[in-house]
Structures are given as C-alpha cells and as structure tokens.
PDB file of C-alpha atoms in Angstrom:
ATOM      1  CA  MET X   1     -38.910  38.083  50.494  1.00  0.00           C
ATOM      2  CA  LYS X   2     -42.457  38.958  50.026  1.00  0.00           C
ATOM      3  CA  VAL X   3     -41.659  42.442  51.013  1.00  0.00           C
ATOM      4  CA  ASN X   4     -38.980  42.665  48.441  1.00  0.00           C
ATOM      5  CA  MET X   5     -41.218  41.299  45.734  1.00  0.00           C
ATOM      6  CA  GLU X   6     -43.949  43.738  46.561  1.00  0.00           C
ATOM      7  CA  ASN X   7     -41.465  46.555  46.626  1.00  0.00           C
ATOM      8  CA  LEU X   8     -40.114  45.401  43.299  1.00  0.00           C
ATOM      9  CA  LYS X   9     -43.655  45.231  41.898  1.00  0.00           C
ATOM     10  CA  ASN X  10     -44.356  48.725  43.161  1.00  0.00           C
ATOM     11  CA  ILE X  11     -41.109  50.015  41.767  1.00  0.00           C
ATOM     12  CA  LEU X  12     -41.719  48.345  38.400  1.00  0.00           C
ATOM     13  CA  SER X  13     -45.317  49.514  38.448  1.00  0.00           C
ATOM     14  CA  ASN X  14     -44.162  53.049  39.202  1.00  0.00           C
ATOM     15  CA  LYS X  15     -41.541  52.860  36.437  1.00  0.00           C
ATOM     16  CA  LEU X  16     -44.128  51.402  34.072  1.00  0.00           C
ATOM     17  CA  ASN X  17     -46.548  54.197  34.950  1.00  0.00           C
ATOM     18  CA  PHE X  18     -43.763  56.712  34.504  1.00  0.00           C
ATOM     19  CA  LEU X  19     -42.839  55.232  31.100  1.00  0.00           C
ATOM     20  CA  MET X  20     -46.503  55.155  30.066  1.00  0.00           C
ATOM     21  CA  ILE X  21     -46.878  58.813  31.058  1.00  0.00           C
ATOM     22  CA  LEU X  22     -43.622  59.624  29.264  1.00  0.00           C
ATOM     23  CA  VAL X  23     -44.744  57.809  26.078  1.00  0.00           C
ATOM     24  CA  ALA X  24     -48.170  59.489  26.254  1.00  0.00           C
ATOM     25  CA  GLY X  25     -46.461  62.882  26.668  1.00  0.00           C
ATOM     26  CA  ILE X  26     -44.133  62.274  23.712  1.00  0.00           C
ATOM     27  CA  PHE X  27     -47.099  61.115  21.626  1.00  0.00           C
ATOM     28  CA  CYS X  28     -49.088  64.238  22.552  1.00  0.00           C
ATOM     29  CA  PHE X  29     -46.097  66.433  21.754  1.00  0.00           C
ATOM     30  CA  GLN X  30     -45.662  64.754  18.344  1.00  0.00           C
ATOM     31  CA  VAL X  31     -49.360  65.140  17.534  1.00  0.00           C
ATOM     32  CA  PHE X  32     -49.263  68.777  18.596  1.00  0.00           C
ATOM     33  CA  SER X  33     -46.125  69.384  16.533  1.00  0.00           C
ATOM     34  CA  LEU X  34     -47.690  67.725  13.523  1.00  0.00           C
ATOM     35  CA  PHE X  35     -50.823  69.853  13.657  1.00  0.00           C
ATOM     36  CA  SER X  36     -49.031  73.052  14.591  1.00  0.00           C
ATOM     37  CA  LYS X  37     -46.637  72.607  11.662  1.00  0.00           C
ATOM     38  CA  GLY X  38     -49.626  72.204   9.392  1.00  0.00           C
ATOM     39  CA  GLU X  39     -51.047  75.455  10.690  1.00  0.00           C
ATOM     40  CA  GLU X  40     -47.694  77.148  10.224  1.00  0.00           C
ATOM     41  CA  THR X  41     -47.405  75.960   6.642  1.00  0.00           C
ATOM     42  CA  GLN X  42     -50.965  77.097   6.041  1.00  0.00           C
ATOM     43  CA  LYS X  43     -50.090  80.485   7.501  1.00  0.00           C
ATOM     44  CA  VAL X  44     -46.957  80.699   5.363  1.00  0.00           C
ATOM     45  CA  ASP X  45     -48.920  79.734   2.243  1.00  0.00           C
ATOM     46  CA  TYR X  46     -51.577  82.315   3.079  1.00  0.00           C
ATOM     47  CA  ILE X  47     -48.920  84.997   3.576  1.00  0.00           C
ATOM     48  CA  LYS X  48     -47.270  84.031   0.266  1.00  0.00           C
ATOM     49  CA  LYS X  49     -50.617  84.348  -1.522  1.00  0.00           C
ATOM     50  CA  GLU X  50     -51.205  87.729   0.101  1.00  0.00           C
ATOM     51  CA  ILE X  51     -47.739  88.896  -0.988  1.00  0.00           C
ATOM     52  CA  ILE X  52     -48.451  87.826  -4.571  1.00  0.00           C
ATOM     53  CA  LEU X  53     -51.802  89.654  -4.505  1.00  0.00           C
ATOM     54  CA  LEU X  54     -50.125  92.772  -3.117  1.00  0.00           C
ATOM     55  CA  LYS X  55     -47.465  92.627  -5.830  1.00  0.00           C
ATOM     56  CA  ASP X  56     -50.203  92.397  -8.467  1.00  0.00           C
ATOM     57  CA  GLU X  57     -51.998  95.372  -6.937  1.00  0.00           C
ATOM     58  CA  ILE X  58     -48.748  97.360  -6.869  1.00  0.00           C
ATOM     59  CA  LYS X  59     -48.146  96.555 -10.542  1.00  0.00           C
ATOM     60  CA  ALA X  60     -51.681  97.698 -11.359  1.00  0.00           C
ATOM     61  CA  ILE X  61     -51.106 100.921  -9.445  1.00  0.00           C
ATOM     62  CA  TYR X  62     -47.838 101.562 -11.333  1.00  0.00           C
ATOM     63  CA  GLU X  63     -49.597 100.937 -14.654  1.00  0.00           C
ATOM     64  CA  SER X  64     -52.408 103.326 -13.769  1.00  0.00           C
ATOM     65  CA  GLU X  65     -49.802 105.846 -12.628  1.00  0.00           C
ATOM     66  CA  LYS X  66     -48.089 105.586 -16.025  1.00  0.00           C
ATOM     67  CA  ALA X  67     -51.435 106.131 -17.759  1.00  0.00           C
ATOM     68  CA  LEU X  68     -52.086 109.169 -15.577  1.00  0.00           C
ATOM     69  CA  ASP X  69     -48.604 110.501 -16.354  1.00  0.00           C
ATOM     70  CA  LYS X  70     -49.362 110.216 -20.073  1.00  0.00           C
ATOM     71  CA  LYS X  71     -52.643 112.086 -19.595  1.00  0.00           C
ATOM     72  CA  ILE X  72     -50.869 114.765 -17.580  1.00  0.00           C
ATOM     73  CA  ASP X  73     -48.284 115.132 -20.352  1.00  0.00           C
ATOM     74  CA  THR X  74     -50.984 115.535 -22.998  1.00  0.00           C
ATOM     75  CA  PHE X  75     -52.773 118.102 -20.833  1.00  0.00           C
ATOM     76  CA  ASN X  76     -49.501 119.963 -20.319  1.00  0.00           C
ATOM     77  CA  THR X  77     -48.886 120.108 -24.073  1.00  0.00           C
ATOM     78  CA  ARG X  78     -52.451 121.337 -24.631  1.00  0.00           C
ATOM     79  CA  ILE X  79     -52.004 123.973 -21.948  1.00  0.00           C
ATOM     80  CA  GLN X  80     -48.715 125.017 -23.554  1.00  0.00           C
ATOM     81  CA  ARG X  81     -50.436 125.406 -26.949  1.00  0.00           C
ATOM     82  CA  ILE X  82     -53.248 127.422 -25.393  1.00  0.00           C
ATOM     83  CA  HIS X  83     -50.680 129.571 -23.611  1.00  0.00           C
ATOM     84  CA  GLU X  84     -48.929 130.252 -26.932  1.00  0.00           C
ATOM     85  CA  VAL X  85     -52.231 131.221 -28.590  1.00  0.00           C
ATOM     86  CA  VAL X  86     -53.060 133.507 -25.671  1.00  0.00           C
ATOM     87  CA  LYS X  87     -49.606 135.063 -25.955  1.00  0.00           C
ATOM     88  CA  ILE X  88     -50.144 135.726 -29.684  1.00  0.00           C
ATOM     89  CA  ASN X  89     -53.572 137.217 -28.974  1.00  0.00           C
ATOM     90  CA  ASN X  90     -52.106 139.417 -26.241  1.00  0.00           C
ATOM     91  CA  VAL X  91     -49.518 140.724 -28.700  1.00  0.00           C
ATOM     92  CA  LYS X  92     -52.313 141.439 -31.204  1.00  0.00           C
ATOM     93  CA  ILE X  93     -54.316 143.251 -28.511  1.00  0.00           C
ATOM     94  CA  GLU X  94     -51.282 145.320 -27.532  1.00  0.00           C
ATOM     95  CA  ASN X  95     -50.674 146.223 -31.188  1.00  0.00           C
ATOM     96  CA  LEU X  96     -54.336 147.174 -31.603  1.00  0.00           C
ATOM     97  CA  LYS X  97     -54.168 149.334 -28.465  1.00  0.00           C
ATOM     98  CA  LYS X  98     -51.077 151.083 -29.827  1.00  0.00           C
ATOM     99  CA  TYR X  99     -52.762 151.630 -33.189  1.00  0.00           C
ATOM    100  CA  GLU X 100     -55.876 152.945 -31.457  1.00  0.00           C
ATOM    101  CA  LYS X 101     -53.815 155.300 -29.301  1.00  0.00           C
ATOM    102  CA  ASN X 102     -51.949 156.549 -32.384  1.00  0.00           C
ATOM    103  CA  GLN X 103     -55.242 157.181 -34.172  1.00  0.00           C
ATOM    104  CA  ILE X 104     -56.667 159.027 -31.159  1.00  0.00           C
ATOM    105  CA  ASP X 105     -53.490 161.074 -30.848  1.00  0.00           C
ATOM    106  CA  LYS X 106     -53.632 161.822 -34.572  1.00  0.00           C
ATOM    107  CA  PHE X 107     -57.251 163.015 -34.276  1.00  0.00           C
ATOM    108  CA  LYS X 108     -56.382 165.146 -31.261  1.00  0.00           C
ATOM    109  CA  SER X 109     -53.732 166.909 -33.266  1.00  0.00           C
ATOM    110  CA  TYR X 110     -56.094 167.773 -36.150  1.00  0.00           C
ATOM    111  CA  ASP X 111     -56.822 171.402 -36.750  1.00  0.00           C
ATOM    112  CA  ALA X 112     -59.933 172.751 -38.503  1.00  0.00           C
ATOM    113  CA  ARG X 113     -58.558 172.253 -42.032  1.00  0.00           C
ATOM    114  CA  MET X 114     -57.599 168.633 -41.350  1.00  0.00           C
ATOM    115  CA  TRP X 115     -61.035 167.873 -39.882  1.00  0.00           C
ATOM    116  CA  GLU X 116     -62.679 169.410 -42.916  1.00  0.00           C
ATOM    117  CA  LYS X 117     -60.524 167.278 -45.206  1.00  0.00           C
ATOM    118  CA  TYR X 118     -61.217 164.127 -43.136  1.00  0.00           C
ATOM    119  CA  PHE X 119     -65.002 164.537 -43.236  1.00  0.00           C
ATOM    120  CA  ALA X 120     -64.962 165.473 -46.932  1.00  0.00           C
ATOM    121  CA  GLU X 121     -63.088 162.262 -47.775  1.00  0.00           C
ATOM    122  CA  ARG X 122     -65.335 160.250 -45.520  1.00  0.00           C
ATOM    123  CA  TYR X 123     -68.548 161.530 -47.061  1.00  0.00           C
ATOM    124  CA  ALA X 124     -67.081 161.213 -50.554  1.00  0.00           C
ATOM    125  CA  ASN X 125     -66.342 157.536 -49.868  1.00  0.00           C
ATOM    126  CA  LYS X 126     -69.879 156.997 -48.587  1.00  0.00           C
ATOM    127  CA  ALA X 127     -71.402 158.763 -51.573  1.00  0.00           C
ATOM    128  CA  SER X 128     -69.360 156.684 -54.035  1.00  0.00           C
ATOM    129  CA  SER X 129     -70.302 153.440 -52.265  1.00  0.00           C
ATOM    130  CA  ARG X 130     -74.000 154.418 -52.497  1.00  0.00           C
ATOM    131  CA  THR X 131     -73.785 155.075 -56.224  1.00  0.00           C
ATOM    132  CA  ASN X 132     -71.968 151.773 -56.777  1.00  0.00           C
ATOM    133  CA  THR X 133     -74.650 149.812 -54.929  1.00  0.00           C
ATOM    134  CA  ALA X 134     -77.479 151.647 -56.764  1.00  0.00           C
ATOM    135  CA  LYS X 135     -76.181 150.616 -60.175  1.00  0.00           C
TER     136      LYS X 135
END
C-alpha cells in the first residue's frame, strides 16, 4: 500500500503542479490582457486626438482657401477693369492713328495754292497770338 500512497502523492503532486502552472499561466494572461488593453485604449485615444487635429488643420486649410479665392476674385475684377481701360485707350490710339493718317493724306494732296493758304493762316494765327500776349 505504500506504493499506492506514494503513487497517489506523486499523482496529486503532479496535478497540483499542473494546476499551479495553469493558474500562473491564466494569471499571466490576465495581467498581459489588462496591460495590452490599456495600451490599445491609449493608442485609440491618441489616434482620435490625431484625427481631431487633422480635422482642425483641414478646416484651417479650407478657410485659407476661401480667403485666397476672395483675393483671386478681387484681382480678377481689377484685371478686368484694367483690361477695359486698355481697350478704351487702344480705341483712342486707333482713332488718333486714323486722324493722323487722314491729315498726312490731306497734306500730300495739297497743291501749291493750298500750301500757300495753309502757311498764311498759320502765320496769321501766330502773329495774332503775339499781339494778344504783348498787350
């Protein structure tokens, strides 16, 4: 019977060791799970904060984009006004060129009598302006 008791002790001792190892393993797993969940929640919180920061940055970018769009619109209206003024000036230049060409063509067609008349009127105007300023 001694053999049986020793065998029983060994078996119980082995089972007790097995249960102790099993309990220690479950305890280690629980501790690991507890700490790893904490890290996961910290990671999730960090990611949430990063998402909020990114959303704020995106909003700031959209606001600056709207401000730039307004500036672009004002520049476009200014450019349009300048373009209109340039267009008006170009029309004036074209009219002046036409007038100049007509005057040149008119002078080219003058004969001797017309030139004599032109210079007589011109000098008469100068002479009258000199007498008016001398008075």
